[in-house]
Coordinates of C-alpha atoms in Angstrom, one line a residue:
Chain A
X501 CA -46.4 29.2 -7.7
X502 CA -44.0 27.9 -10.3
X503 CA -42.0 26.0 -7.6
X504 CA -45.3 24.5 -6.3
X505 CA -46.3 23.2 -9.7
X506 CA -42.8 21.7 -10.2
X507 CA -43.1 19.9 -6.9
X508 CA -46.6 18.7 -7.8
X509 CA -45.3 17.4 -11.1
X510 CA -42.5 15.6 -9.4
X511 CA -45.0 13.9 -7.1
X512 CA -47.2 12.8 -9.9
X513 CA -44.2 11.3 -11.8
X514 CA -43.1 9.5 -8.6
X515 CA -46.5 7.9 -8.3
X516 CA -46.4 6.5 -11.8
X517 CA -43.0 4.7 -12.0
X518 CA -44.0 2.6 -15.0
X519 CA -44.2 5.7 -17.1
X520 CA -40.9 7.1 -15.8
X521 CA -38.9 3.9 -16.4
X522 CA -36.6 4.3 -19.4
X523 CA -34.3 1.3 -19.2
X524 CA -35.1 -1.0 -22.1
X525 CA -33.3 -3.9 -20.4
X526 CA -35.2 -3.8 -17.1
X527 CA -38.4 -3.5 -19.0
X528 CA -38.0 -6.8 -20.8
X529 CA -41.5 -8.3 -21.2
X530 CA -40.3 -11.8 -20.2
X531 CA -40.7 -12.2 -16.4
X532 CA -37.9 -14.8 -16.2
X533 CA -35.4 -12.5 -17.9
X534 CA -36.3 -9.7 -15.6
X535 CA -35.8 -11.9 -12.5
X536 CA -32.4 -13.2 -13.8
X537 CA -31.3 -9.6 -14.6
X538 CA -32.3 -8.5 -11.1
X539 CA -30.6 -11.4 -9.4
X540 CA -27.4 -10.7 -11.3
X541 CA -27.6 -7.0 -10.4
X542 CA -27.9 -8.0 -6.7
X543 CA -25.0 -10.4 -7.1
X544 CA -22.7 -7.9 -8.7
X545 CA -23.6 -5.3 -6.1
X546 CA -23.1 -7.5 -3.1
X547 CA -20.0 -9.3 -4.3
X548 CA -17.5 -6.3 -4.0
X549 CA -18.9 -5.4 -0.6
X550 CA -18.5 -8.9 0.6
X551 CA -14.9 -9.2 -0.8
X552 CA -13.8 -5.8 0.6
X553 CA -15.6 -6.4 3.9
X554 CA -14.1 -9.8 4.3
X555 CA -10.6 -8.5 3.6
X556 CA -11.0 -5.7 6.1
X557 CA -12.2 -8.2 8.7
X558 CA -9.2 -10.5 8.0
X559 CA -6.8 -7.5 8.3
X560 CA -8.3 -6.3 11.6
X561 CA -8.2 -9.8 13.0
X562 CA -4.6 -10.3 11.9
X563 CA -3.5 -7.0 13.4
X564 CA -5.2 -7.8 16.7
X565 CA -3.5 -11.1 17.0
X566 CA -0.1 -9.9 15.7
X567 CA 2.6 -9.4 18.4
X568 CA 3.3 -5.8 19.3
X569 CA 6.9 -4.6 19.0
X570 CA 8.5 -3.1 22.0
X571 CA 11.4 -0.8 22.5
X572 CA 13.3 -3.6 24.3
X573 CA 12.9 -5.9 21.3
X574 CA 14.0 -3.3 18.8
X575 CA 17.0 -2.1 20.8
X576 CA 20.4 -3.6 20.6
X577 CA 23.4 -4.0 18.3
X578 CA 21.3 -5.8 15.7
X579 CA 19.6 -2.5 14.7
X580 CA 21.0 -1.2 11.5
X581 CA 22.7 2.1 11.7
X582 CA 20.5 3.6 9.0
X583 CA 17.5 3.2 11.3
X584 CA 19.0 5.2 14.0
X585 CA 18.0 8.9 14.1
X586 CA 20.9 11.3 14.3
X587 CA 22.2 11.7 17.8
X588 CA 21.1 14.8 19.5
X589 CA 23.9 17.3 19.5
X590 CA 24.8 19.4 22.5
X591 CA 23.6 22.9 22.2
X592 CA 26.3 25.1 20.7
X593 CA 28.3 26.8 23.3
X594 CA 28.3 30.6 22.9
X595 CA 31.5 31.9 21.5
X596 CA 33.7 33.2 24.3
X597 CA 34.2 36.9 24.3
X598 CA 37.9 37.4 24.3
X599 CA 39.8 40.6 24.9
X600 CA 42.4 41.8 22.6
X601 CA 45.2 39.3 22.2
X602 CA 47.9 39.8 24.7
X603 CA 51.1 40.6 23.0
Chain B
X831 CA 31.0 16.7 24.9
X832 CA 28.5 14.2 23.5
X833 CA 25.1 13.8 24.8
X834 CA 24.8 11.0 27.4
X835 CA 21.1 10.5 26.7
X836 CA 20.4 7.3 24.8
X837 CA 19.9 7.5 21.1
X838 CA 16.2 7.4 20.3
X839 CA 15.5 4.4 18.0
X840 CA 12.8 4.5 15.4
X841 CA 10.5 1.6 16.0
X842 CA 9.4 -0.5 13.0
X843 CA 6.6 -2.9 13.6
X844 CA 6.2 -6.0 11.4
X845 CA 3.0 -5.7 9.4
X846 CA 0.2 -7.9 10.6
X847 CA -0.2 -9.2 7.0
X848 CA 2.8 -9.3 4.8
X849 CA 2.9 -6.6 2.1
X850 CA 3.2 -9.2 -0.7
X851 CA 0.2 -11.1 0.5
X852 CA -1.9 -8.0 0.9
X853 CA -1.0 -6.8 -2.6
X854 CA -1.8 -10.2 -4.0
X855 CA -5.2 -10.2 -2.2
X856 CA -6.1 -6.9 -3.7
X857 CA -5.2 -8.2 -7.2
X858 CA -7.2 -11.4 -6.6
X859 CA -10.2 -9.3 -5.5
X860 CA -10.0 -7.4 -8.8
X861 CA -9.8 -10.6 -10.8
X862 CA -12.7 -12.1 -8.9
X863 CA -14.8 -9.1 -10.0
X864 CA -13.6 -9.6 -13.6
X865 CA -14.8 -13.2 -13.6
X866 CA -18.0 -12.3 -11.8
X867 CA -18.8 -9.9 -14.6
X868 CA -18.3 -12.7 -17.2
X869 CA -20.4 -15.1 -15.2
X870 CA -23.2 -12.5 -14.9
X871 CA -23.1 -11.8 -18.6
X872 CA -23.2 -15.5 -19.4
X873 CA -26.2 -16.0 -17.0
X874 CA -28.2 -13.2 -18.5
X875 CA -27.5 -14.4 -22.1
X876 CA -28.3 -18.0 -21.2
X877 CA -31.6 -16.9 -19.7
X878 CA -32.6 -14.8 -22.6
X879 CA -31.5 -17.2 -25.4
X880 CA -34.5 -17.6 -27.7
X881 CA -33.9 -21.2 -28.7
X882 CA -32.7 -22.5 -25.3
X883 CA -29.1 -23.0 -24.0
X884 CA -26.9 -24.3 -25.4
X885 CA -28.1 -23.2 -28.9
X886 CA -29.0 -26.2 -31.1
X887 CA -26.4 -27.6 -33.5
X888 CA -23.5 -26.9 -31.2
X889 CA -20.9 -29.5 -30.3
X890 CA -21.3 -31.1 -26.9
X891 CA -18.8 -29.9 -24.3
X892 CA -16.5 -32.6 -22.8
X893 CA -18.0 -32.6 -19.3
X894 CA -16.5 -35.8 -18.1
X895 CA -12.9 -35.2 -19.1
X896 CA -13.0 -31.7 -17.8
X897 CA -14.3 -33.0 -14.5
X898 CA -11.1 -35.2 -14.3
X899 CA -9.0 -32.1 -15.2
X900 CA -10.8 -30.2 -12.5
X901 CA -9.9 -32.8 -9.9
X902 CA -6.2 -32.6 -11.0
X903 CA -6.3 -28.8 -10.6
X904 CA -8.0 -29.0 -7.1
X905 CA -5.4 -31.5 -6.0
X906 CA -2.6 -29.2 -7.2
X907 CA -4.1 -26.4 -5.0
X908 CA -4.1 -28.7 -2.0
X909 CA -0.5 -29.8 -2.6
X910 CA 0.7 -26.2 -2.9
X911 CA -1.0 -25.3 0.4
X912 CA 0.7 -28.4 2.0
X913 CA 4.0 -27.3 0.5
X914 CA 3.6 -23.8 2.2
X915 CA 3.0 -25.5 5.5
X916 CA 6.0 -27.7 5.1
X917 CA 8.1 -24.7 4.2
X918 CA 8.2 -23.9 7.9
X919 CA 10.3 -27.0 8.4
X920 CA 12.6 -26.2 5.6
X921 CA 12.9 -25.7 1.8
X922 CA 13.7 -29.4 1.2
X923 CA 10.4 -30.5 2.8
X924 CA 8.4 -28.1 0.7
X925 CA 9.9 -29.0 -2.7
X926 CA 8.3 -32.4 -3.5
X927 CA 4.7 -31.3 -2.9
X928 CA 5.3 -28.0 -4.7
X929 CA 6.8 -29.8 -7.7
X930 CA 3.8 -32.1 -7.8
X931 CA 1.4 -29.1 -7.6
X932 CA 3.3 -27.5 -10.5
X933 CA 3.1 -30.7 -12.6
X934 CA -0.7 -31.1 -12.0
X935 CA -1.3 -27.4 -12.8
X936 CA 0.6 -27.8 -16.1
X937 CA -1.3 -31.0 -16.8
X938 CA -4.6 -29.1 -16.4
X939 CA -3.6 -26.4 -18.8
X940 CA -2.3 -28.9 -21.3
X941 CA -5.4 -31.1 -21.1
X942 CA -7.7 -28.0 -21.6
X943 CA -5.7 -27.1 -24.6
X944 CA -6.2 -30.6 -26.1
X945 CA -9.9 -30.2 -25.5
X946 CA -9.9 -26.9 -27.2
X947 CA -8.3 -28.3 -30.3
X948 CA -11.0 -31.1 -30.4
X949 CA -13.8 -28.6 -30.0
X950 CA -12.4 -26.3 -32.7
X951 CA -12.3 -29.2 -35.1
X952 CA -15.9 -30.1 -34.3
X953 CA -17.0 -26.6 -35.2
X954 CA -17.3 -24.7 -31.9
X955 CA -15.5 -21.4 -32.4
X956 CA -15.8 -17.9 -31.0
X957 CA -18.0 -16.9 -33.9
X958 CA -20.1 -20.0 -34.3
X959 CA -22.5 -18.9 -31.6
X960 CA -22.7 -16.9 -28.3
X961 CA -22.3 -20.3 -26.6
X962 CA -18.9 -20.7 -28.3
X963 CA -17.9 -17.1 -27.7
X964 CA -18.7 -17.3 -24.0
X965 CA -16.9 -20.7 -23.7
X966 CA -13.6 -19.5 -25.2
X967 CA -13.8 -16.1 -23.5
X968 CA -14.4 -17.5 -20.0
X969 CA -12.3 -20.6 -20.2
X970 CA -9.6 -18.8 -22.1
X971 CA -9.4 -16.0 -19.5
X972 CA -9.0 -18.6 -16.8
X973 CA -6.4 -20.4 -18.9
X974 CA -4.4 -17.2 -19.2
X975 CA -4.5 -16.7 -15.4
X976 CA -3.5 -20.3 -14.9
X977 CA -0.5 -20.0 -17.3
X978 CA 0.7 -16.8 -15.5
X979 CA 0.3 -18.5 -12.1
X980 CA 2.2 -21.5 -13.3
X981 CA 5.0 -19.2 -14.3
X982 CA 5.0 -17.6 -10.8
X983 CA 5.0 -21.0 -9.1
X984 CA 7.8 -22.2 -11.3
X985 CA 9.8 -19.1 -10.5
X986 CA 9.2 -19.7 -6.8
X987 CA 10.3 -23.3 -7.0
X988 CA 13.6 -22.2 -8.7
X989 CA 14.2 -19.9 -5.8
X990 CA 13.1 -22.5 -3.3
X991 CA 15.7 -24.9 -4.7
X992 CA 18.4 -22.3 -4.2
X993 CA 17.1 -21.6 -0.7
X994 CA 16.4 -18.0 -1.7
X995 CA 12.6 -17.9 -1.4
X996 CA 11.2 -15.6 1.2
X997 CA 8.2 -17.0 3.2
X998 CA 6.1 -13.9 2.4
X999 CA 6.7 -14.3 -1.4
X1000 CA 5.8 -18.0 -1.2
X1001 CA 2.6 -17.1 0.6
X1002 CA 1.7 -14.5 -2.0
X1003 CA 2.2 -17.0 -4.8
X1004 CA 0.1 -19.5 -2.9
X1005 CA -2.7 -16.9 -2.7
X1006 CA -2.6 -16.5 -6.5
X1007 CA -2.6 -20.2 -7.2
X1008 CA -5.4 -20.8 -4.7
X1009 CA -7.5 -18.2 -6.5
X1010 CA -6.9 -19.9 -9.9
X1011 CA -7.9 -23.3 -8.4
X1012 CA -10.9 -22.0 -6.4
X1013 CA -12.5 -20.0 -9.2
X1014 CA -12.3 -22.9 -11.7
X1015 CA -15.1 -25.1 -10.2
X1016 CA -17.5 -22.2 -10.4
X1017 CA -16.6 -21.5 -14.0
X1018 CA -16.9 -25.2 -14.8
X1019 CA -20.3 -25.4 -13.3
X1020 CA -21.5 -22.3 -15.1
X1021 CA -20.1 -23.0 -18.5
X1022 CA -20.0 -26.8 -18.8
X1023 CA -23.1 -27.9 -16.7

């Protein structure tokens, strides 16, 4: 019952948004000020999305048009030694079992 | 006995966008948001000014002379872009337009400074009105960015003369100067007009 009345109260509050508004800036009585504030809010909200989206689009397009590197291109004496991985060493040979030294 | 298998090589792909350019782009995005916040605050204050904008009794801003300075700044941006293109042909081809761009950028900052001195003597200060406060804040912030970018361009030109300027570094500095140039007409239209 208590939950039901809480939900009912929430519905009532949602139907009367004017009473629920608490922002003194949004509720400026001047219609022109409110429209300017709203337009600047939309501007400031869309601008970062546009900037980041545009940058991502530019990066994706650049990566698609960039030449892919191949093993043949990277191989050769020009490669710095530091970029080589250590050569694979042969598996250690098991120590030979020797009999007692011959005297 | 050493392994006869070929040594595996670690492949390293060149980035699609140079790291310097990407880093500068991220910085420019942050600065664009900074100026957008200033423009937004200026717009809201202008709209809600009780006695109209600009407030009465304030000195008139030098619209015509700043328009001339704006043209010089835009020309410097075009010249630096041209210098970057010519850089592919060699450092000596890029030096003249880059020097011109630096000179025009320095002229812009100097001319804006002269205008500031005149406005201060006429009574427009940061505390005289919100109009004055916004003017010096927005134009001053752009001026600081312009001075820093001029320093970066001058550094690049010194390295260009020695033949020690990397193409990626030059591109990153061109991105910074292009931002300084491109944002100014928007600020000019907002603050002066």
